[in-house]
PDB file of C-alpha atoms in Angstrom:
ATOM      1  CA  MET G   1      11.473   3.802  11.760  1.00 57.00           C
ATOM      2  CA  SER G   2      14.618   1.754  12.039  1.00 76.00           C
ATOM      3  CA  ASP G   3      16.252   0.233   9.141  1.00 94.00           C
ATOM      4  CA  ILE G   4      17.021  -2.819  11.033  1.00 97.00           C
ATOM      5  CA  THR G   5      13.941  -6.000  10.417  1.00 98.00           C
ATOM      6  CA  VAL G   6      14.459  -9.424  11.570  1.00 98.00           C
ATOM      7  CA  VAL G   7      12.360 -12.600  10.316  1.00 98.00           C
ATOM      8  CA  HIS G   8      12.230 -15.220  12.242  1.00 98.00           C
ATOM      9  CA  LEU G   9      11.796 -18.375   9.829  1.00 98.00           C
ATOM     10  CA  MET G  10      10.721 -20.979  12.091  1.00 98.00           C
ATOM     11  CA  ARG G  11      10.022 -24.844  11.143  1.00 98.00           C
ATOM     12  CA  HIS G  12       6.577 -26.648  12.613  1.00 98.00           C
ATOM     13  CA  GLY G  13       6.422 -28.982  16.065  1.00 97.00           C
ATOM     14  CA  GLU G  14       6.163 -32.707  15.533  1.00 97.00           C
ATOM     15  CA  VAL G  15       3.085 -34.123  13.385  1.00 96.00           C
ATOM     16  CA  ALA G  16       1.120 -37.316  14.281  1.00 95.00           C
ATOM     17  CA  ASN G  17       2.265 -39.853  11.680  1.00 92.00           C
ATOM     18  CA  PRO G  18       1.971 -43.092  13.397  1.00 88.00           C
ATOM     19  CA  THR G  19       2.292 -44.875  10.250  1.00 84.00           C
ATOM     20  CA  GLY G  20       5.748 -42.830   9.085  1.00 85.00           C
ATOM     21  CA  VAL G  21       4.641 -41.997   5.914  1.00 87.00           C
ATOM     22  CA  LEU G  22       6.199 -38.828   3.959  1.00 87.00           C
ATOM     23  CA  TYR G  23       3.315 -36.684   4.033  1.00 90.00           C
ATOM     24  CA  GLY G  24       4.550 -33.484   2.038  1.00 91.00           C
ATOM     25  CA  ARG G  25       1.749 -31.497   0.955  1.00 94.00           C
ATOM     26  CA  LEU G  26      -1.246 -33.801   2.042  1.00 94.00           C
ATOM     27  CA  ALA G  27      -3.797 -32.343   4.100  1.00 93.00           C
ATOM     28  CA  GLY G  28      -5.177 -33.883   7.251  1.00 94.00           C
ATOM     29  CA  TYR G  29      -1.835 -33.698   9.256  1.00 96.00           C
ATOM     30  CA  HIS G  30      -2.226 -32.237  12.643  1.00 97.00           C
ATOM     31  CA  LEU G  31       0.412 -31.426  15.508  1.00 98.00           C
ATOM     32  CA  SER G  32       0.846 -33.907  18.259  1.00 97.00           C
ATOM     33  CA  GLU G  33       0.544 -33.298  21.456  1.00 98.00           C
ATOM     34  CA  LEU G  34       4.387 -32.754  21.958  1.00 97.00           C
ATOM     35  CA  GLY G  35       3.812 -30.935  18.843  1.00 98.00           C
ATOM     36  CA  ARG G  36       1.410 -28.568  20.339  1.00 98.00           C
ATOM     37  CA  ARG G  37       3.961 -28.534  23.687  1.00 98.00           C
ATOM     38  CA  MET G  38       6.583 -27.242  20.790  1.00 98.00           C
ATOM     39  CA  ALA G  39       4.775 -24.565  19.504  1.00 98.00           C
ATOM     40  CA  ASP G  40       4.005 -23.386  23.198  1.00 98.00           C
ATOM     41  CA  ARG G  41       7.301 -23.082  24.000  1.00 98.00           C
ATOM     42  CA  VAL G  42       8.875 -21.098  20.910  1.00 98.00           C
ATOM     43  CA  ALA G  43       5.481 -19.080  21.545  1.00 98.00           C
ATOM     44  CA  ASP G  44       6.726 -18.020  25.158  1.00 98.00           C
ATOM     45  CA  HIS G  45      10.360 -17.689  23.404  1.00 98.00           C
ATOM     46  CA  LEU G  46       8.913 -14.998  21.325  1.00 98.00           C
ATOM     47  CA  ALA G  47       6.366 -13.571  23.080  1.00 98.00           C
ATOM     48  CA  PRO G  48       9.139 -10.560  24.544  1.00 98.00           C
ATOM     49  CA  ARG G  49      10.074 -10.334  21.005  1.00 98.00           C
ATOM     50  CA  ASP G  50       9.125  -7.232  18.732  1.00 98.00           C
ATOM     51  CA  VAL G  51       6.459  -9.238  16.193  1.00 98.00           C
ATOM     52  CA  THR G  52       4.225  -7.344  14.447  1.00 98.00           C
ATOM     53  CA  HIS G  53       3.259 -10.162  12.147  1.00 98.00           C
ATOM     54  CA  VAL G  54       2.687 -14.027  11.930  1.00 98.00           C
ATOM     55  CA  VAL G  55       2.444 -15.804   8.523  1.00 98.00           C
ATOM     56  CA  ALA G  56       2.349 -19.788   8.068  1.00 98.00           C
ATOM     57  CA  SER G  57       2.313 -22.547   5.246  1.00 98.00           C
ATOM     58  CA  PRO G  58      -1.337 -23.113   4.756  1.00 98.00           C
ATOM     59  CA  LEU G  59      -1.037 -27.037   5.941  1.00 98.00           C
ATOM     60  CA  GLU G  60      -2.469 -27.566   8.978  1.00 98.00           C
ATOM     61  CA  ARG G  61       0.827 -28.503  10.866  1.00 98.00           C
ATOM     62  CA  ALA G  62       2.369 -25.216  10.102  1.00 98.00           C
ATOM     63  CA  GLN G  63      -1.145 -23.136  10.679  1.00 98.00           C
ATOM     64  CA  GLU G  64      -1.194 -25.349  14.455  1.00 98.00           C
ATOM     65  CA  THR G  65       2.416 -24.344  15.277  1.00 98.00           C
ATOM     66  CA  ALA G  66       1.711 -20.365  14.422  1.00 98.00           C
ATOM     67  CA  THR G  67      -1.232 -19.804  15.782  1.00 98.00           C
ATOM     68  CA  PRO G  68      -0.140 -19.484  19.806  1.00 98.00           C
ATOM     69  CA  ILE G  69       2.276 -17.060  18.336  1.00 98.00           C
ATOM     70  CA  ALA G  70       0.182 -14.843  16.407  1.00 98.00           C
ATOM     71  CA  LYS G  71      -2.181 -15.080  19.747  1.00 98.00           C
ATOM     72  CA  ALA G  72       0.254 -14.129  22.327  1.00 98.00           C
ATOM     73  CA  HIS G  73       1.098 -10.877  20.578  1.00 98.00           C
ATOM     74  CA  GLY G  74      -2.245  -9.688  19.608  1.00 98.00           C
ATOM     75  CA  LEU G  75      -1.877 -10.448  16.005  1.00 98.00           C
ATOM     76  CA  ASP G  76      -4.456 -12.520  12.430  1.00 98.00           C
ATOM     77  CA  LEU G  77      -2.340 -14.843  11.996  1.00 98.00           C
ATOM     78  CA  ALA G  78      -2.001 -14.473   7.492  1.00 98.00           C
ATOM     79  CA  THR G  79      -1.026 -17.606   4.984  1.00 98.00           C
ATOM     80  CA  ASP G  80       0.895 -17.626   2.225  1.00 98.00           C
ATOM     81  CA  ALA G  81       1.408 -20.511   0.127  1.00 98.00           C
ATOM     82  CA  ARG G  82       4.881 -19.596  -0.878  1.00 98.00           C
ATOM     83  CA  LEU G  83       5.881 -20.987   2.324  1.00 98.00           C
ATOM     84  CA  ILE G  84       4.132 -24.516   2.032  1.00 98.00           C
ATOM     85  CA  GLU G  85       6.599 -27.981   2.060  1.00 97.00           C
ATOM     86  CA  ALA G  86       8.070 -28.835  -1.245  1.00 95.00           C
ATOM     87  CA  ASP G  87       6.704 -30.980  -3.415  1.00 89.00           C
ATOM     88  CA  ASN G  88       7.938 -34.611  -3.257  1.00 84.00           C
ATOM     89  CA  VAL G  89       7.085 -37.664  -5.971  1.00 79.00           C
ATOM     90  CA  PHE G  90       6.724 -40.039  -2.804  1.00 77.00           C
ATOM     91  CA  GLN G  91       4.218 -37.790  -1.188  1.00 78.00           C
ATOM     92  CA  GLY G  92       2.276 -40.013   0.658  1.00 78.00           C
ATOM     93  CA  LYS G  93       4.354 -43.523   1.033  1.00 74.00           C
ATOM     94  CA  THR G  94       7.173 -44.728   3.541  1.00 72.00           C
ATOM     95  CA  PHE G  95      10.665 -43.484   2.311  1.00 59.00           C
ATOM     96  CA  GLY G  96      12.948 -43.854   4.899  1.00 57.00           C
ATOM     97  CA  VAL G  97      16.479 -45.323   6.140  1.00 50.00           C
ATOM     98  CA  GLY G  98      16.324 -48.709   5.824  1.00 49.00           C
ATOM     99  CA  ASP G  99      12.757 -49.330   4.426  1.00 53.00           C
ATOM    100  CA  GLY G 100      14.036 -50.651   0.849  1.00 51.00           C
ATOM    101  CA  ALA G 101      12.524 -47.561  -0.815  1.00 57.00           C
ATOM    102  CA  LEU G 102      16.199 -47.606  -3.032  1.00 58.00           C
ATOM    103  CA  LYS G 103      15.953 -51.224  -4.094  1.00 61.00           C
ATOM    104  CA  ARG G 104      12.423 -51.102  -5.561  1.00 66.00           C
ATOM    105  CA  PRO G 105      13.360 -50.333  -9.480  1.00 62.00           C
ATOM    106  CA  GLU G 106       9.814 -48.024  -9.891  1.00 63.00           C
ATOM    107  CA  ASN G 107      11.881 -45.234  -7.918  1.00 57.00           C
ATOM    108  CA  TRP G 108      14.772 -45.414 -10.049  1.00 45.00           C
ATOM    109  CA  LYS G 109      13.493 -43.309 -12.606  1.00 55.00           C
ATOM    110  CA  HIS G 110      13.150 -40.453  -9.261  1.00 55.00           C
ATOM    111  CA  LEU G 111      15.733 -40.543  -8.135  1.00 64.00           C
ATOM    112  CA  VAL G 112      18.426 -39.678 -11.388  1.00 63.00           C
ATOM    113  CA  ASN G 113      19.585 -36.164 -10.320  1.00 68.00           C
ATOM    114  CA  PRO G 114      20.072 -35.381  -7.025  1.00 69.00           C
ATOM    115  CA  PHE G 115      21.347 -32.171  -8.113  1.00 65.00           C
ATOM    116  CA  LYS G 116      17.642 -30.570  -9.301  1.00 78.00           C
ATOM    117  CA  PRO G 117      16.268 -32.986  -7.717  1.00 82.00           C
ATOM    118  CA  SER G 118      14.029 -35.489  -9.807  1.00 72.00           C
ATOM    119  CA  TRP G 119      12.194 -36.563  -7.287  1.00 74.00           C
ATOM    120  CA  GLY G 120      10.496 -33.273  -6.154  1.00 87.00           C
ATOM    121  CA  GLU G 121      10.045 -29.501  -6.530  1.00 92.00           C
ATOM    122  CA  PRO G 122      13.468 -28.163  -8.258  1.00 93.00           C
ATOM    123  CA  TYR G 123      15.759 -26.094  -5.351  1.00 94.00           C
ATOM    124  CA  VAL G 124      16.328 -23.219  -7.510  1.00 96.00           C
ATOM    125  CA  ASP G 125      11.891 -22.987  -7.260  1.00 96.00           C
ATOM    126  CA  GLN G 126      12.082 -23.270  -3.302  1.00 97.00           C
ATOM    127  CA  VAL G 127      14.582 -20.301  -3.071  1.00 98.00           C
ATOM    128  CA  VAL G 128      12.516 -18.167  -5.643  1.00 98.00           C
ATOM    129  CA  ARG G 129       9.416 -18.539  -3.641  1.00 98.00           C
ATOM    130  CA  MET G 130      11.048 -18.774  -0.140  1.00 98.00           C
ATOM    131  CA  MET G 131      12.355 -15.394  -0.886  1.00 98.00           C
ATOM    132  CA  GLY G 132       9.695 -14.045  -2.020  1.00 98.00           C
ATOM    133  CA  ALA G 133       8.301 -14.909   1.105  1.00 98.00           C
ATOM    134  CA  LEU G 134      10.981 -13.671   3.117  1.00 98.00           C
ATOM    135  CA  ASP G 135      10.878  -9.794   1.403  1.00 98.00           C
ATOM    136  CA  ALA G 136       6.953  -9.670   1.764  1.00 98.00           C
ATOM    137  CA  ALA G 137       7.267  -9.964   5.269  1.00 98.00           C
ATOM    138  CA  LYS G 138      10.216  -8.071   5.936  1.00 98.00           C
ATOM    139  CA  ASP G 139       8.238  -5.015   3.983  1.00 98.00           C
ATOM    140  CA  ALA G 140       4.921  -5.918   6.557  1.00 98.00           C
ATOM    141  CA  ALA G 141       6.956  -5.640   9.243  1.00 98.00           C
ATOM    142  CA  ARG G 142      10.012  -3.377   8.300  1.00 97.00           C
ATOM    143  CA  GLY G 143      11.629  -2.353  11.985  1.00 97.00           C
ATOM    144  CA  HIS G 144      10.634  -4.711  13.544  1.00 97.00           C
ATOM    145  CA  GLU G 145       9.799  -8.348  13.859  1.00 98.00           C
ATOM    146  CA  ALA G 146       8.104 -11.103  11.775  1.00 98.00           C
ATOM    147  CA  VAL G 147       7.675 -14.655  12.143  1.00 98.00           C
ATOM    148  CA  LEU G 148       6.872 -17.278   9.375  1.00 99.00           C
ATOM    149  CA  VAL G 149       6.394 -20.854  10.068  1.00 98.00           C
ATOM    150  CA  SER G 150       7.039 -23.406   7.096  1.00 98.00           C
ATOM    151  CA  HIS G 151       9.141 -26.838   6.986  1.00 97.00           C
ATOM    152  CA  GLN G 152      12.113 -28.021   7.106  1.00 96.00           C
ATOM    153  CA  LEU G 153      13.393 -28.529   3.260  1.00 96.00           C
ATOM    154  CA  PRO G 154      12.344 -25.026   1.777  1.00 97.00           C
ATOM    155  CA  ILE G 155      13.774 -23.319   5.161  1.00 98.00           C
ATOM    156  CA  TRP G 156      17.126 -25.349   5.054  1.00 97.00           C
ATOM    157  CA  ILE G 157      17.395 -24.561   1.190  1.00 97.00           C
ATOM    158  CA  VAL G 158      16.380 -20.827   1.010  1.00 98.00           C
ATOM    159  CA  ARG G 159      19.310 -20.359   4.452  1.00 98.00           C
ATOM    160  CA  SER G 160      21.642 -22.627   2.158  1.00 97.00           C
ATOM    161  CA  TYR G 161      21.008 -20.018  -0.750  1.00 97.00           C
ATOM    162  CA  VAL G 162      21.535 -16.794   1.598  1.00 98.00           C
ATOM    163  CA  GLU G 163      24.613 -18.351   2.751  1.00 97.00           C
ATOM    164  CA  ARG G 164      25.729 -19.144  -0.429  1.00 95.00           C
ATOM    165  CA  ARG G 165      25.562 -23.044  -0.172  1.00 95.00           C
ATOM    166  CA  ARG G 166      25.369 -25.589  -2.547  1.00 94.00           C
ATOM    167  CA  LEU G 167      21.866 -26.048  -2.637  1.00 93.00           C
ATOM    168  CA  TRP G 168      21.810 -30.000  -3.175  1.00 88.00           C
ATOM    169  CA  HIS G 169      23.163 -31.424  -0.056  1.00 86.00           C
ATOM    170  CA  ASP G 170      22.784 -34.653   2.694  1.00 85.00           C
ATOM    171  CA  PRO G 171      19.627 -34.503   4.264  1.00 85.00           C
ATOM    172  CA  ARG G 172      20.821 -35.700   7.319  1.00 83.00           C
ATOM    173  CA  ARG G 173      23.166 -32.659   7.987  1.00 86.00           C
ATOM    174  CA  ARG G 174      20.301 -30.011   7.950  1.00 92.00           C
ATOM    175  CA  GLN G 175      20.307 -27.754  11.077  1.00 94.00           C
ATOM    176  CA  CYS G 176      17.069 -27.572  11.351  1.00 95.00           C
ATOM    177  CA  THR G 177      15.135 -29.230  14.259  1.00 96.00           C
ATOM    178  CA  LEU G 178      11.221 -29.302  14.814  1.00 97.00           C
ATOM    179  CA  ALA G 179      10.565 -25.905  15.873  1.00 98.00           C
ATOM    180  CA  SER G 180      13.618 -24.563  15.527  1.00 98.00           C
ATOM    181  CA  LEU G 181      14.260 -20.444  14.351  1.00 98.00           C
ATOM    182  CA  THR G 182      16.350 -19.941  11.552  1.00 98.00           C
ATOM    183  CA  THR G 183      16.442 -15.883  11.648  1.00 98.00           C
ATOM    184  CA  PHE G 184      17.378 -13.546   8.832  1.00 98.00           C
ATOM    185  CA  THR G 185      18.115  -9.853   9.982  1.00 98.00           C
ATOM    186  CA  TYR G 186      17.836  -7.381   7.735  1.00 98.00           C
ATOM    187  CA  GLN G 187      19.540  -4.141   7.215  1.00 97.00           C
ATOM    188  CA  GLY G 188      16.796  -2.135   4.958  1.00 96.00           C
ATOM    189  CA  ASP G 189      16.166  -4.169   2.527  1.00 97.00           C
ATOM    190  CA  LYS G 190      19.811  -6.493   2.441  1.00 97.00           C
ATOM    191  CA  ILE G 191      20.266  -9.527   4.680  1.00 98.00           C
ATOM    192  CA  VAL G 192      23.166  -8.882   6.907  1.00 97.00           C
ATOM    193  CA  SER G 193      23.206 -12.250   8.986  1.00 97.00           C
ATOM    194  CA  VAL G 194      21.147 -15.233   9.863  1.00 98.00           C
ATOM    195  CA  GLY G 195      20.994 -16.700  12.979  1.00 98.00           C
ATOM    196  CA  TYR G 196      19.802 -20.229  14.485  1.00 97.00           C
ATOM    197  CA  ALA G 197      18.013 -21.439  17.630  1.00 97.00           C
ATOM    198  CA  GLU G 198      16.106 -24.136  19.480  1.00 97.00           C
ATOM    199  CA  PRO G 199      13.946 -23.079  21.798  1.00 97.00           C
ATOM    200  CA  ALA G 200      12.218 -26.427  22.323  1.00 97.00           C
ATOM    201  CA  ILE G 201      15.374 -28.310  21.506  1.00 96.00           C
ATOM    202  CA  ASP G 202      14.555 -30.002  25.106  1.00 96.00           C
ATOM    203  CA  LEU G 203      11.409 -31.518  24.054  1.00 96.00           C
ATOM    204  CA  VAL G 204      12.446 -32.928  20.558  1.00 95.00           C
ATOM    205  CA  PRO G 205      13.450 -36.651  20.242  1.00 91.00           C
ATOM    206  CA  ALA G 206      17.207 -37.924  19.973  1.00 90.00           C
ATOM    207  CA  HIS G 207      16.975 -38.765  16.863  1.00 85.00           C
ATOM    208  CA  LEU G 208      14.817 -36.018  15.142  1.00 84.00           C
ATOM    209  CA  ARG G 209      17.643 -33.383  15.854  1.00 85.00           C
ATOM    210  CA  ALA G 210      19.598 -31.738  13.909  1.00 75.00           C
ATOM    211  CA  GLY G 211      23.073 -33.712  13.096  1.00 66.00           C
ATOM    212  CA  ALA G 212      21.442 -36.868  14.644  1.00 59.00           C
ATOM    213  CA  ARG G 213      22.082 -40.261  12.716  1.00 52.00           C
ATOM    214  CA  PRO G 214      19.282 -41.730  11.674  1.00 50.00           C
ATOM    215  CA  VAL G 215      17.889 -44.779  13.188  1.00 46.00           C
ATOM    216  CA  LYS G 216      16.330 -47.431  11.232  1.00 45.00           C
ATOM    217  CA  GLY G 217      12.211 -47.540  11.852  1.00 43.00           C
ATOM    218  CA  GLN G 218      12.197 -44.135  12.948  1.00 43.00           C
ATOM    219  CA  ASP G 219      13.128 -41.460  10.799  1.00 40.00           C
ATOM    220  CA  LYS G 220       9.801 -40.533  10.371  1.00 42.00           C
ATOM    221  CA  ALA G 221      10.539 -36.761   9.594  1.00 39.00           C
ATOM    222  CA  PHE G 222      11.719 -37.096   5.970  1.00 38.00           C
ATOM    223  CA  GLY G 223      10.852 -33.784   3.766  1.00 41.00           C
ATOM    224  CA  ALA G 224       9.161 -32.376   6.804  1.00 53.00           C
TER     225      ALA G 224
END
């Protein structure tokens, strides 16, 4: 058995969210038609790979993204609650660039500590659960490859931890585009490299790509 194991941490595809709310952990948010195309594209991209384990967050958008990948490899789709989106007090509300959220006094108490952060699940807690999910997948697919479908913030936080960057950050600078793959390569039980790929980048609207500047009225992927 090879001592090299590869774990791909994938962000889900585009979600149908016409009102632009921060949907967080809310149920009932499914992939859009474009999001399903993104999922199929990544399934095609991963089809030649030695994938033996596919896992998803319990949220619908992650399950729907992972399904074609599991199907392409003839695998059952597993669920790991540790892959879920980060908790956020603004869940169910609009909270985007230019909408005035930062000027509302009722929101100020939640914005006092960006280092924790005070508006949601602590970054350290996200690292603990995401590392647990990565290690479990590594053990399940040892010597092969695994695919885990999760959400932007937890993916970026665990990558930042592995790459020894500070956990607090500017959300606009996350390199974690819709349907992207952040890949962790293990030698034995140690992560020896981290890679990043965007197999469906041509399907991602320009304003939602990694490093793009938010556009007023179009920043609908916050915390997605």
